[in-house]
């Protein structure tokens, strides 16, 4: 605690007393802002290169300028259809991801803790694991009664394998002495599971969740593009962000494509950040503040 | 690090019926076929009730294996281990182990660690709470109840672990090089503290070390173990009067004679291990050589 207090003083002391708001931000956020602005500048210059350079730069010269994208976005922000796309994709990610956590983490624990289960499950698991989630799309459409469930199932596949593997490695890394201590104190198996195994695997499960929720956003967009997003009501209705991007492309509204892409970036960023906050709460013991050791 | 010695009687005295631990022709073999490795062979000894038995032997000799067998974490390949007259069938709260490095539960505060045993057994009541408070106070950890192990110093971790083990009122405390890895000052303090505690509690202690000074300071009886596959090479009674002081032992003639005797035996075993390719033993051989070539005054640490 002493350390963090000292760090706090040092930080506020080093902070320049500027009247410009940006300079009063903490250093890391100041750098992040610089990074965003620099990216925007390169993008703006590149995409307008045809005009000021006379020659279109490769790649960058063909995409809509940030000013056009912001223009398109300012219209979409008041369009309920755009937000419905957000909602539709978020719901699918939440459904597929939650199902994957609820099944993948327990499966990983059982596989790690029981050699017979491992011996039986792992060969099949390892055979299915390399199949890309998108390869499951046609099969999912055939197998599941509704298109919505097909998309959820593909998202589930995207998150499932990573979650299982992280739970396995977490459970395998438990210090056996901790279990021995508990056993010699007469703790039941249930107590060892809830008080020792679960907290011990939590950090690696959370890492698995962070990685796999990123994958779910990749998957949801592609699945929506391929399957038509479960809606036929048009470009900005409830077909999800993937469908939104695809429809913008088909409709020739290129700035909207970029809006859709950045929206997904933001969604992925936010969901990972939320997981990190939860993780920090749950494993306070893992990050010694004011450590004395 | 001031410890309230006046509360020594806060800890219960062990049950008088305990008859100690007996190992009869214990053998432990790992692996199968060509990769078989016998770690313990024809090993027989007693751990007498109410006494401080120290096991000493070269690194990698199989001492930790013996501890796992006595604790019941693993069964012996053959032979028998009896605790209080009954063969060991698995771990039990009558035998509490303190490991080489901290084995506190990292996600529990000091208080939660200390009270884990009774809580896990569903026996946590007002009496256990009083015992937990007394032990926490005795270990000088009152101010650190709410802290996680990573926030404690090495010495505090060891004391918290000791308190956690004591909460289960074990018949025997088994300690596997418990103070290894502590800085030398903390180690001395912990040793003196543990000895004071042991003298007051009359509990049965089984202490494993590779350090001769540690062994002589603590022990009523020292078991000198052979190189792997390990068995007892010699039993040496340490007849030094108690209470003992670490600093005083440096000048004590009897203590130095015992030390020379133990070192000579250990040197042979370590040399054997070294010849067999054990890598940690090179350390010991070097330390032994230095001990015998330097003048006595240089080995004193002046405390």
Coordinates of C-alpha atoms in Angstrom, one line a residue:
Chain A
X1 CA 0.0 0.0 0.0
X2 CA 2.9 2.2 0.7
X3 CA 4.3 1.6 -2.8
X4 CA 1.1 2.6 -4.5
X5 CA 0.9 5.8 -2.5
X6 CA 4.4 6.6 -3.4
X7 CA 3.8 5.8 -7.0
X8 CA 0.7 8.0 -6.9
X9 CA 2.7 11.0 -5.6
X10 CA 5.4 10.5 -8.2
X11 CA 2.8 10.3 -11.0
X12 CA 1.0 13.4 -10.0
X13 CA 4.2 15.2 -9.4
X14 CA 5.5 14.4 -12.9
X15 CA 2.2 15.5 -14.5
X16 CA 2.7 18.9 -16.1
X17 CA 0.2 21.5 -14.9
X18 CA -1.0 22.4 -18.3
X19 CA -4.2 24.1 -19.2
X20 CA -4.6 21.8 -22.2
X21 CA -6.8 18.9 -21.2
X22 CA -4.9 16.3 -23.0
X23 CA -1.7 16.9 -21.1
X24 CA -3.4 16.4 -17.8
X25 CA -4.3 12.7 -18.7
X26 CA -2.1 9.9 -17.3
X27 CA 0.8 9.1 -19.4
X28 CA -0.5 5.8 -20.9
X29 CA -3.7 7.4 -22.0
X30 CA -1.9 10.3 -23.5
X31 CA 0.1 7.9 -25.6
X32 CA -3.0 6.0 -26.6
X33 CA -4.6 9.3 -27.8
X34 CA -1.5 10.1 -29.8
X35 CA -1.6 6.7 -31.3
X36 CA -5.3 7.1 -32.4
X37 CA -4.6 10.6 -33.8
X38 CA -1.5 9.4 -35.7
X39 CA -3.5 6.5 -37.2
X40 CA -6.3 8.8 -38.2
X41 CA -3.8 11.2 -39.8
X42 CA -2.1 8.5 -41.9
X43 CA -5.5 7.2 -42.9
X44 CA -6.8 10.7 -43.9
X45 CA -3.6 11.5 -45.9
X46 CA -3.5 8.1 -47.5
X47 CA -7.1 8.0 -48.6
X48 CA -7.0 11.5 -50.0
X49 CA -3.7 10.9 -51.7
X50 CA -5.4 10.9 -55.2
X51 CA -6.2 14.6 -54.6
X52 CA -3.1 16.0 -53.1
X53 CA -0.5 13.7 -54.5
X54 CA -2.0 13.2 -58.0
X55 CA -1.5 9.4 -57.5
X56 CA -3.6 7.1 -55.4
X57 CA -1.4 5.2 -52.8
X58 CA -1.9 1.4 -52.9
X59 CA -4.6 0.1 -50.5
X60 CA -5.0 3.3 -48.5
X61 CA -5.8 5.3 -51.6
X62 CA -8.9 3.2 -52.3
X63 CA -10.6 3.4 -48.9
X64 CA -13.0 6.1 -47.7
X65 CA -11.4 8.9 -45.8
X66 CA -12.0 9.2 -42.0
X67 CA -13.9 12.4 -42.6
X68 CA -16.4 10.4 -44.9
X69 CA -16.6 7.6 -42.4
X70 CA -17.3 10.1 -39.5
X71 CA -20.0 11.6 -41.7
X72 CA -21.6 8.3 -42.3
X73 CA -21.3 7.4 -38.7
X74 CA -23.0 10.6 -37.5
X75 CA -26.1 9.6 -39.6
X76 CA -26.0 6.0 -38.3
X77 CA -25.7 7.0 -34.6
X78 CA -29.3 8.2 -34.7
X79 CA -30.5 5.2 -36.7
X80 CA -32.1 2.6 -34.5
X81 CA -31.2 0.0 -37.1
X82 CA -27.5 0.5 -36.5
X83 CA -27.9 -0.1 -32.8
X84 CA -30.1 -3.1 -33.5
X85 CA -27.2 -4.6 -35.4
X86 CA -25.0 -4.0 -32.4
X87 CA -27.6 -5.6 -30.2
X88 CA -28.1 -8.6 -32.5
X89 CA -24.4 -9.4 -32.7
X90 CA -23.9 -8.8 -29.0
X91 CA -26.7 -11.2 -28.1
X92 CA -25.2 -13.9 -30.3
X93 CA -21.8 -13.5 -28.8
X94 CA -23.2 -13.5 -25.3
X95 CA -25.2 -16.7 -26.0
X96 CA -22.5 -18.6 -27.7
X97 CA -19.8 -17.5 -25.4
X98 CA -21.8 -18.1 -22.2
X99 CA -22.6 -21.6 -23.4
X100 CA -19.0 -22.2 -24.2
X101 CA -17.8 -21.1 -20.7
X102 CA -20.5 -23.1 -19.0
X103 CA -19.5 -26.3 -20.8
X104 CA -15.8 -25.8 -21.7
X105 CA -14.5 -24.8 -18.3
X106 CA -16.0 -27.8 -16.5
X107 CA -15.0 -30.2 -19.3
X108 CA -11.4 -28.8 -19.1
X109 CA -11.3 -29.3 -15.3
X110 CA -12.6 -32.9 -15.6
X111 CA -10.2 -33.7 -18.3
X112 CA -7.3 -32.3 -16.3
X113 CA -8.3 -34.0 -13.0
X114 CA -9.3 -37.4 -14.3
X115 CA -6.8 -39.3 -16.5
X116 CA -9.5 -41.8 -17.8
X117 CA -11.7 -38.9 -19.0
X118 CA -8.6 -37.3 -20.6
X119 CA -7.7 -40.5 -22.4
X120 CA -11.2 -40.9 -23.8
X121 CA -12.0 -37.3 -24.7
X122 CA -8.7 -35.9 -25.8
X123 CA -8.4 -37.8 -29.1
X124 CA -11.7 -36.6 -30.4
X125 CA -11.2 -33.1 -28.9
X126 CA -7.8 -32.8 -30.7
X127 CA -9.4 -34.0 -34.0
X128 CA -12.2 -31.4 -33.9
X129 CA -10.0 -28.6 -32.6
X130 CA -8.2 -27.6 -35.8
X131 CA -11.5 -27.3 -37.8
X132 CA -12.0 -23.6 -38.3
X133 CA -15.3 -22.3 -36.8
X134 CA -16.4 -21.1 -40.2
X135 CA -16.1 -24.6 -41.6
X136 CA -18.9 -25.5 -39.2
X137 CA -21.3 -22.9 -40.7
X138 CA -23.0 -25.1 -43.4
X139 CA -23.2 -28.0 -41.0
X140 CA -24.6 -25.7 -38.3
X141 CA -27.3 -24.4 -40.6
X142 CA -28.3 -27.9 -41.5
X143 CA -28.3 -29.3 -37.9
X144 CA -30.0 -26.5 -36.0
X145 CA -33.6 -25.6 -36.4
X146 CA -33.2 -21.9 -36.6
X147 CA -30.7 -19.7 -38.2
X148 CA -30.2 -17.9 -34.9
X149 CA -29.2 -21.1 -33.2
X150 CA -26.9 -22.0 -36.1
X151 CA -25.0 -18.7 -35.6
X152 CA -24.9 -19.2 -31.8
X153 CA -23.5 -22.7 -32.3
X154 CA -20.7 -21.5 -34.6
X155 CA -19.8 -18.9 -32.0
X156 CA -19.8 -21.6 -29.4
X157 CA -17.3 -23.6 -31.4
X158 CA -15.1 -20.5 -31.8
X159 CA -14.8 -20.0 -28.0
X160 CA -15.1 -23.6 -26.8
X161 CA -11.7 -25.2 -27.6
X162 CA -9.6 -22.3 -26.3
X163 CA -11.6 -22.3 -23.0
X164 CA -11.2 -26.0 -22.5
X165 CA -7.4 -25.9 -23.1
X166 CA -6.9 -23.0 -20.7
X167 CA -9.0 -24.7 -18.0
X168 CA -6.8 -27.8 -18.5
X169 CA -3.6 -26.0 -18.2
X170 CA -4.8 -24.1 -15.2
X171 CA -5.9 -27.2 -13.4
X172 CA -2.6 -28.9 -14.3
X173 CA -0.6 -26.1 -12.8
X174 CA -2.1 -26.4 -9.3
X175 CA 0.7 -26.9 -6.8
X176 CA 0.1 -30.5 -5.6
X177 CA 1.3 -29.6 -2.1
X178 CA -1.7 -27.4 -1.6
X179 CA -4.0 -30.4 -2.2
X180 CA -1.8 -32.5 0.1
X181 CA -2.1 -29.9 2.8
X182 CA -5.9 -29.8 2.5
X183 CA -6.1 -33.6 2.5
X184 CA -4.0 -33.9 5.6
X185 CA -6.3 -31.4 7.3
X186 CA -9.3 -33.7 6.5
X187 CA -10.9 -31.5 3.7
X188 CA -13.5 -33.2 1.6
X189 CA -13.2 -33.5 -2.2
X190 CA -15.9 -30.9 -2.6
X191 CA -14.1 -28.5 -0.3
X192 CA -10.9 -29.0 -2.2
X193 CA -12.7 -28.4 -5.5
X194 CA -14.4 -25.2 -4.5
X195 CA -11.8 -23.6 -2.1
X196 CA -8.6 -24.7 -3.9
X197 CA -9.1 -25.9 -7.5
X198 CA -11.5 -23.3 -8.7
X199 CA -9.5 -20.3 -7.4
X200 CA -6.3 -21.8 -8.7
X201 CA -7.6 -22.2 -12.2
X202 CA -9.4 -18.9 -12.3
X203 CA -6.4 -16.8 -13.7
X204 CA -5.9 -19.1 -16.6
X205 CA -9.6 -19.5 -17.2
X206 CA -9.9 -15.7 -17.4
X207 CA -7.0 -15.6 -19.9
X208 CA -8.9 -18.2 -22.0
X209 CA -12.0 -16.1 -21.8
X210 CA -10.2 -13.0 -22.9
X211 CA -8.7 -14.7 -25.9
X212 CA -11.9 -16.6 -26.8
X213 CA -14.2 -13.6 -26.6
X214 CA -12.0 -12.0 -29.3
X215 CA -12.5 -15.1 -31.4
X216 CA -16.3 -14.9 -31.0
X217 CA -16.4 -11.4 -32.5
X218 CA -14.4 -12.7 -35.5
X219 CA -16.8 -15.6 -35.9
X220 CA -20.1 -13.8 -35.4
X221 CA -19.3 -11.3 -38.2
X222 CA -18.3 -14.0 -40.7
X223 CA -21.3 -16.3 -39.7
X224 CA -23.7 -13.4 -40.2
X225 CA -22.3 -12.6 -43.6
X226 CA -22.5 -16.2 -44.7
X227 CA -25.9 -17.0 -43.3
X228 CA -27.6 -13.7 -44.1
X229 CA -27.8 -12.6 -40.5
X230 CA -31.2 -14.1 -39.7
X231 CA -32.9 -11.1 -41.1
X232 CA -34.0 -10.0 -44.5
X233 CA -35.2 -6.5 -43.6
X234 CA -32.4 -4.5 -45.1
X235 CA -29.1 -2.9 -44.6
X236 CA -29.6 -1.3 -41.2
X237 CA -32.1 -3.6 -39.6
X238 CA -31.5 -6.3 -37.0
X239 CA -29.1 -8.6 -38.9
X240 CA -26.1 -8.0 -36.8
X241 CA -22.9 -6.1 -37.5
X242 CA -21.6 -8.7 -39.9
X243 CA -24.7 -8.5 -41.9
X244 CA -24.5 -4.7 -41.7
X245 CA -21.1 -4.7 -43.3
X246 CA -22.0 -7.2 -46.0
X247 CA -25.1 -5.2 -46.9
X248 CA -23.2 -1.9 -47.0
X249 CA -20.8 -3.6 -49.4
X250 CA -23.6 -4.9 -51.6
X251 CA -25.3 -1.5 -51.4
X252 CA -22.1 0.2 -52.4
X253 CA -22.0 2.4 -49.3
X254 CA -18.3 2.1 -48.6
X255 CA -17.9 4.5 -45.6
X256 CA -20.6 2.3 -43.8
X257 CA -18.3 -0.7 -44.3
X258 CA -15.6 1.0 -42.3
X259 CA -18.2 2.1 -39.7
X260 CA -19.2 -1.5 -39.3
X261 CA -15.6 -2.7 -39.0
X262 CA -14.6 -0.1 -36.4
X263 CA -17.8 -1.0 -34.5
X264 CA -16.7 -4.6 -34.2
X265 CA -13.3 -3.4 -33.1
X266 CA -14.9 -1.4 -30.3
X267 CA -17.2 -4.2 -29.3
X268 CA -14.3 -6.6 -29.0
X269 CA -12.2 -4.1 -27.1
X270 CA -15.1 -3.4 -24.7
X271 CA -15.8 -7.1 -24.0
X272 CA -12.2 -7.9 -23.3
X273 CA -11.8 -4.8 -21.1
X274 CA -14.9 -5.9 -19.1
X275 CA -13.4 -9.3 -18.6
X276 CA -10.1 -7.8 -17.5
X277 CA -11.9 -5.7 -14.8
X278 CA -13.7 -8.8 -13.5
X279 CA -10.5 -10.7 -13.6
X280 CA -8.6 -8.1 -11.6
X281 CA -11.5 -8.1 -9.0
X282 CA -11.5 -11.9 -8.7
X283 CA -7.8 -12.4 -8.4
X284 CA -6.6 -9.6 -6.2
X285 CA -4.4 -12.1 -4.3
X286 CA -2.5 -12.7 -7.5
X287 CA -1.3 -9.1 -7.9
X288 CA 0.4 -8.2 -4.6
X289 CA -0.1 -4.5 -4.0
X290 CA 2.3 -3.1 -1.4
X291 CA 3.9 -6.5 -1.4
X292 CA 6.5 -7.1 1.4
X293 CA 8.1 -10.2 0.0
Chain B
X1 CA 10.1 -9.4 15.0
X2 CA 9.0 -9.6 18.7
X3 CA 7.0 -12.6 19.6
X4 CA 4.8 -12.8 22.7
X5 CA 6.4 -15.7 24.5
X6 CA 4.1 -15.3 27.5
X7 CA 1.3 -16.8 25.5
X8 CA 3.1 -20.1 24.9
X9 CA 0.5 -21.9 27.1
X10 CA -2.2 -20.8 24.8
X11 CA -1.5 -23.9 22.7
X12 CA -2.8 -27.2 23.9
X13 CA -0.4 -29.9 25.0
X14 CA -0.5 -33.0 22.8
X15 CA -2.4 -36.1 23.7
X16 CA -0.3 -38.3 26.0
X17 CA -1.5 -41.6 24.4
X18 CA 0.5 -40.9 21.2
X19 CA 3.0 -43.7 20.7
X20 CA 5.2 -42.1 18.0
X21 CA 5.9 -43.2 14.5
X22 CA 7.6 -46.4 13.4
X23 CA 9.0 -47.4 10.0
X24 CA 9.7 -51.0 9.4
X25 CA 11.8 -52.1 6.3
X26 CA 10.3 -49.4 4.2
X27 CA 11.1 -49.4 0.5
X28 CA 9.9 -46.9 -2.2
X29 CA 10.5 -47.5 -5.9
X30 CA 9.4 -45.2 -8.7
X31 CA 9.0 -46.1 -12.4
X32 CA 8.7 -49.4 -14.2
X33 CA 10.9 -51.8 -16.0
X34 CA 14.3 -50.5 -17.0
X35 CA 13.6 -47.0 -15.6
X36 CA 13.0 -48.3 -12.1
X37 CA 14.5 -46.1 -9.4
X38 CA 14.6 -47.2 -5.8
X39 CA 14.7 -44.1 -3.6
X40 CA 14.2 -45.7 -0.2
X41 CA 15.5 -49.2 0.8
X42 CA 15.4 -51.2 4.0
X43 CA 14.6 -48.1 6.0
X44 CA 13.6 -48.5 9.6
X45 CA 13.5 -46.0 12.4
X46 CA 11.4 -44.6 15.2
X47 CA 10.1 -41.1 15.9
X48 CA 9.6 -41.1 19.6
X49 CA 6.7 -39.2 21.1
X50 CA 7.4 -35.8 22.6
X51 CA 10.9 -35.7 21.2
X52 CA 12.6 -33.7 18.5
X53 CA 13.9 -36.0 15.8
X54 CA 16.0 -34.5 13.0
X55 CA 16.7 -36.3 9.8
X56 CA 19.8 -35.2 8.0
X57 CA 21.3 -36.4 4.8
X58 CA 22.8 -35.3 1.4
X59 CA 20.6 -33.4 -1.0
X60 CA 18.6 -35.6 -3.3
X61 CA 18.8 -38.6 -0.9
X62 CA 15.1 -39.3 -0.7
X63 CA 14.3 -37.4 2.5
X64 CA 11.3 -35.7 1.0
X65 CA 10.1 -39.0 -0.3
X66 CA 10.2 -40.4 3.3
X67 CA 8.1 -37.4 4.4
X68 CA 5.5 -38.1 1.7
X69 CA 5.3 -41.7 2.9
X70 CA 4.9 -40.8 6.5
X71 CA 2.4 -38.1 5.7
X72 CA 0.4 -40.7 3.7
X73 CA 0.5 -38.8 0.4
X74 CA 2.0 -41.9 -1.2
X75 CA 2.1 -45.5 -0.1
X76 CA 5.4 -47.3 0.4
X77 CA 6.3 -50.0 -2.2
X78 CA 6.9 -52.4 0.7
X79 CA 7.4 -52.4 4.4
X80 CA 5.1 -50.7 6.9
X81 CA 4.7 -47.3 8.5
X82 CA 2.8 -47.2 11.8
X83 CA 1.6 -44.0 13.5
X84 CA 0.5 -44.5 17.0
X85 CA 0.6 -48.3 16.5
X86 CA -1.7 -48.2 13.4
X87 CA -0.5 -48.6 9.8
X88 CA -0.7 -45.4 7.7
X89 CA -3.6 -45.6 5.2
X90 CA -3.5 -42.0 3.9
X91 CA -3.1 -38.5 5.1
X92 CA -4.5 -37.5 8.5
X93 CA -4.7 -34.5 10.7
X94 CA -2.5 -36.2 13.3
X95 CA 0.4 -35.5 10.9
X96 CA 0.8 -32.0 9.6
X97 CA 3.5 -31.2 7.1
X98 CA 5.4 -28.0 6.6
X99 CA 7.0 -28.0 3.1
X100 CA 10.3 -26.5 1.9
X101 CA 8.7 -23.5 0.3
X102 CA 5.5 -21.7 1.2
X103 CA 2.4 -23.8 0.6
X104 CA -0.1 -21.3 1.9
X105 CA -3.2 -20.9 -0.2
X106 CA -2.4 -17.8 -2.2
X107 CA -6.0 -16.7 -2.6
X108 CA -6.8 -16.8 1.1
X109 CA -5.8 -14.1 3.7
X110 CA -3.6 -15.1 6.6
X111 CA -6.7 -15.5 8.8
X112 CA -8.5 -17.7 6.2
X113 CA -5.3 -19.8 5.8
X114 CA -4.9 -20.3 9.6
X115 CA -8.6 -21.4 10.1
X116 CA -8.8 -23.5 6.9
X117 CA -8.4 -26.9 8.6
X118 CA -11.3 -26.7 11.1
X119 CA -13.5 -24.9 8.6
X120 CA -12.9 -27.6 5.9
X121 CA -13.9 -30.2 8.5
X122 CA -16.9 -28.1 9.6
X123 CA -15.6 -27.8 13.1
X124 CA -15.0 -24.1 13.3
X125 CA -16.6 -22.8 16.4
X126 CA -15.9 -20.4 19.2
X127 CA -13.1 -22.6 20.5
X128 CA -11.4 -22.8 17.2
X129 CA -11.7 -19.1 16.8
X130 CA -10.0 -18.6 20.2
X131 CA -7.2 -21.0 19.2
X132 CA -6.8 -19.2 15.8
X133 CA -6.5 -15.8 17.6
X134 CA -4.0 -17.2 20.1
X135 CA -1.9 -18.8 17.4
X136 CA -2.0 -15.7 15.2
X137 CA -0.9 -13.6 18.2
X138 CA 1.8 -16.1 19.1
X139 CA 3.2 -16.0 15.6
X140 CA 3.2 -12.2 15.7
X141 CA 0.7 -12.0 12.8
X142 CA -2.1 -10.0 14.3
X143 CA -1.5 -7.0 12.0
X144 CA -1.3 -9.3 8.9
X145 CA -4.5 -11.2 9.3
X146 CA -6.1 -9.5 6.3
X147 CA -3.1 -9.9 4.0
X148 CA -2.6 -12.4 1.2
X149 CA 0.5 -14.6 1.3
X150 CA 2.2 -12.7 -1.5
X151 CA 2.1 -9.6 0.7
X152 CA 3.9 -11.4 3.6
X153 CA 7.7 -11.7 4.1
X154 CA 9.2 -15.2 3.9
X155 CA 9.5 -15.4 7.7
X156 CA 5.8 -14.4 8.1
X157 CA 4.7 -16.9 5.6
X158 CA 6.5 -19.7 7.5
X159 CA 4.9 -18.6 10.8
X160 CA 1.4 -18.4 9.2
X161 CA 2.0 -21.9 7.9
X162 CA 3.0 -23.1 11.3
X163 CA -0.1 -21.6 12.8
X164 CA -2.3 -23.2 10.1
X165 CA -0.8 -26.6 10.9
X166 CA -1.1 -26.1 14.7
X167 CA -4.8 -25.3 14.3
X168 CA -5.3 -29.1 13.6
X169 CA -3.6 -30.0 16.9
X170 CA -1.3 -32.7 15.2
X171 CA 0.3 -35.4 17.2
X172 CA 3.4 -34.9 15.1
X173 CA 4.7 -31.9 13.2
X174 CA 6.7 -32.9 10.1
X175 CA 8.9 -30.2 8.7
X176 CA 10.8 -30.6 5.4
X177 CA 13.6 -28.1 5.4
X178 CA 11.1 -25.5 6.5
X179 CA 13.5 -22.6 6.7
X180 CA 15.3 -23.1 3.5
X181 CA 15.3 -20.0 1.3
X182 CA 15.0 -17.6 4.2
X183 CA 17.7 -15.0 4.7
X184 CA 20.2 -16.1 7.3
X185 CA 19.0 -13.6 10.0
X186 CA 15.4 -14.6 9.6
X187 CA 16.4 -18.2 9.5
X188 CA 18.2 -17.9 12.9
X189 CA 15.2 -16.2 14.4
X190 CA 12.8 -18.8 13.1
X191 CA 15.0 -21.6 14.4
X192 CA 15.3 -20.1 17.9
X193 CA 11.6 -19.4 17.9
X194 CA 10.7 -22.9 16.8
X195 CA 13.1 -24.5 19.4
X196 CA 11.5 -22.4 22.1
X197 CA 8.1 -23.4 21.0
X198 CA 9.1 -27.1 20.8
X199 CA 10.6 -27.1 24.3
X200 CA 7.4 -25.6 25.7
X201 CA 4.9 -27.7 23.8
X202 CA 6.5 -31.1 24.3
X203 CA 5.0 -32.0 20.9
X204 CA 6.6 -34.7 18.7
X205 CA 8.6 -33.1 15.9
X206 CA 10.2 -34.6 12.8
X207 CA 12.5 -32.1 11.2
X208 CA 14.4 -32.6 7.9
X209 CA 17.4 -30.6 7.1
X210 CA 20.7 -30.6 5.2
X211 CA 22.2 -28.2 7.7
X212 CA 24.3 -29.7 10.5
X213 CA 24.1 -26.6 12.8
X214 CA 20.3 -26.6 12.4
X215 CA 20.2 -30.3 13.3
X216 CA 22.4 -30.0 16.4
X217 CA 20.6 -27.0 17.6
X218 CA 17.1 -28.5 17.4
X219 CA 17.5 -32.3 17.9
X220 CA 17.1 -34.7 20.7
X221 CA 18.1 -37.3 18.2
X222 CA 19.6 -37.1 14.7
X223 CA 19.1 -39.7 12.0
X224 CA 21.9 -39.6 9.5
X225 CA 20.7 -40.9 6.2
X226 CA 22.7 -42.5 3.5
X227 CA 22.9 -41.5 -0.2
X228 CA 20.1 -42.8 -2.4
X229 CA 18.5 -45.4 -2.0
X230 CA 18.3 -44.0 1.5
X231 CA 18.2 -45.7 4.8
X232 CA 19.4 -44.8 8.3
X233 CA 23.2 -44.8 8.5
X234 CA 23.5 -43.8 12.1
X235 CA 21.5 -42.5 15.0
X236 CA 23.2 -39.8 17.1
X237 CA 21.7 -38.7 20.4
X238 CA 22.2 -34.9 20.9
X239 CA 22.6 -34.7 24.7
X240 CA 23.1 -30.9 24.9
X241 CA 21.2 -29.2 27.7
X242 CA 18.1 -27.1 26.9
X243 CA 17.3 -24.3 26.4
X244 CA 20.0 -24.0 23.7
X245 CA 21.2 -20.8 22.1
X246 CA 22.5 -20.7 18.5
X247 CA 25.2 -18.3 19.3
X248 CA 26.4 -20.3 22.4
X249 CA 26.7 -23.5 20.4
X250 CA 29.5 -22.1 18.3
X251 CA 31.8 -22.2 21.3
X252 CA 30.4 -25.4 22.9
X253 CA 32.9 -28.2 22.9
X254 CA 30.3 -31.0 23.0
X255 CA 28.4 -29.3 20.2
X256 CA 31.5 -29.1 18.0
X257 CA 32.4 -32.7 18.7
X258 CA 28.9 -33.8 17.6
X259 CA 29.2 -31.5 14.6
X260 CA 32.5 -33.0 13.5
X261 CA 31.0 -36.5 13.9
X262 CA 28.0 -35.7 11.8
X263 CA 29.9 -33.9 9.2
X264 CA 32.3 -36.8 8.8
X265 CA 29.5 -39.2 8.1
X266 CA 27.6 -36.7 5.8
X267 CA 30.8 -36.1 3.9
X268 CA 31.1 -39.7 3.1
X269 CA 27.5 -39.9 1.9
X270 CA 27.8 -36.7 -0.1
X271 CA 31.0 -37.9 -1.7
X272 CA 29.2 -41.1 -2.7
X273 CA 26.3 -39.0 -4.1
X274 CA 28.8 -36.8 -5.9
X275 CA 30.6 -39.8 -7.4
X276 CA 27.2 -41.1 -8.5
X277 CA 26.6 -37.8 -10.3
X278 CA 24.4 -35.9 -7.9
X279 CA 24.8 -32.2 -8.8
X280 CA 23.7 -30.5 -5.6
X281 CA 26.2 -32.5 -3.6
X282 CA 29.2 -30.7 -5.2
X283 CA 27.9 -27.8 -3.1
X284 CA 28.2 -29.7 0.1
X285 CA 31.6 -31.1 -0.6
X286 CA 32.9 -27.6 -1.2
X287 CA 31.3 -26.2 1.9
X288 CA 32.8 -29.1 3.9
X289 CA 36.2 -28.5 2.5
X290 CA 36.0 -24.8 3.5
X291 CA 34.7 -25.5 6.9
X292 CA 37.8 -27.7 7.6
X293 CA 40.4 -25.5 6.1
X294 CA 39.4 -22.2 7.7
X295 CA 40.4 -21.1 11.2
X296 CA 37.7 -21.4 13.8
X297 CA 37.4 -17.7 14.4
X298 CA 36.3 -17.2 10.7
X299 CA 33.3 -19.5 11.2
X300 CA 32.0 -17.4 14.0
X301 CA 29.3 -15.0 13.1
X302 CA 29.7 -12.8 16.2
X303 CA 26.0 -12.6 17.1

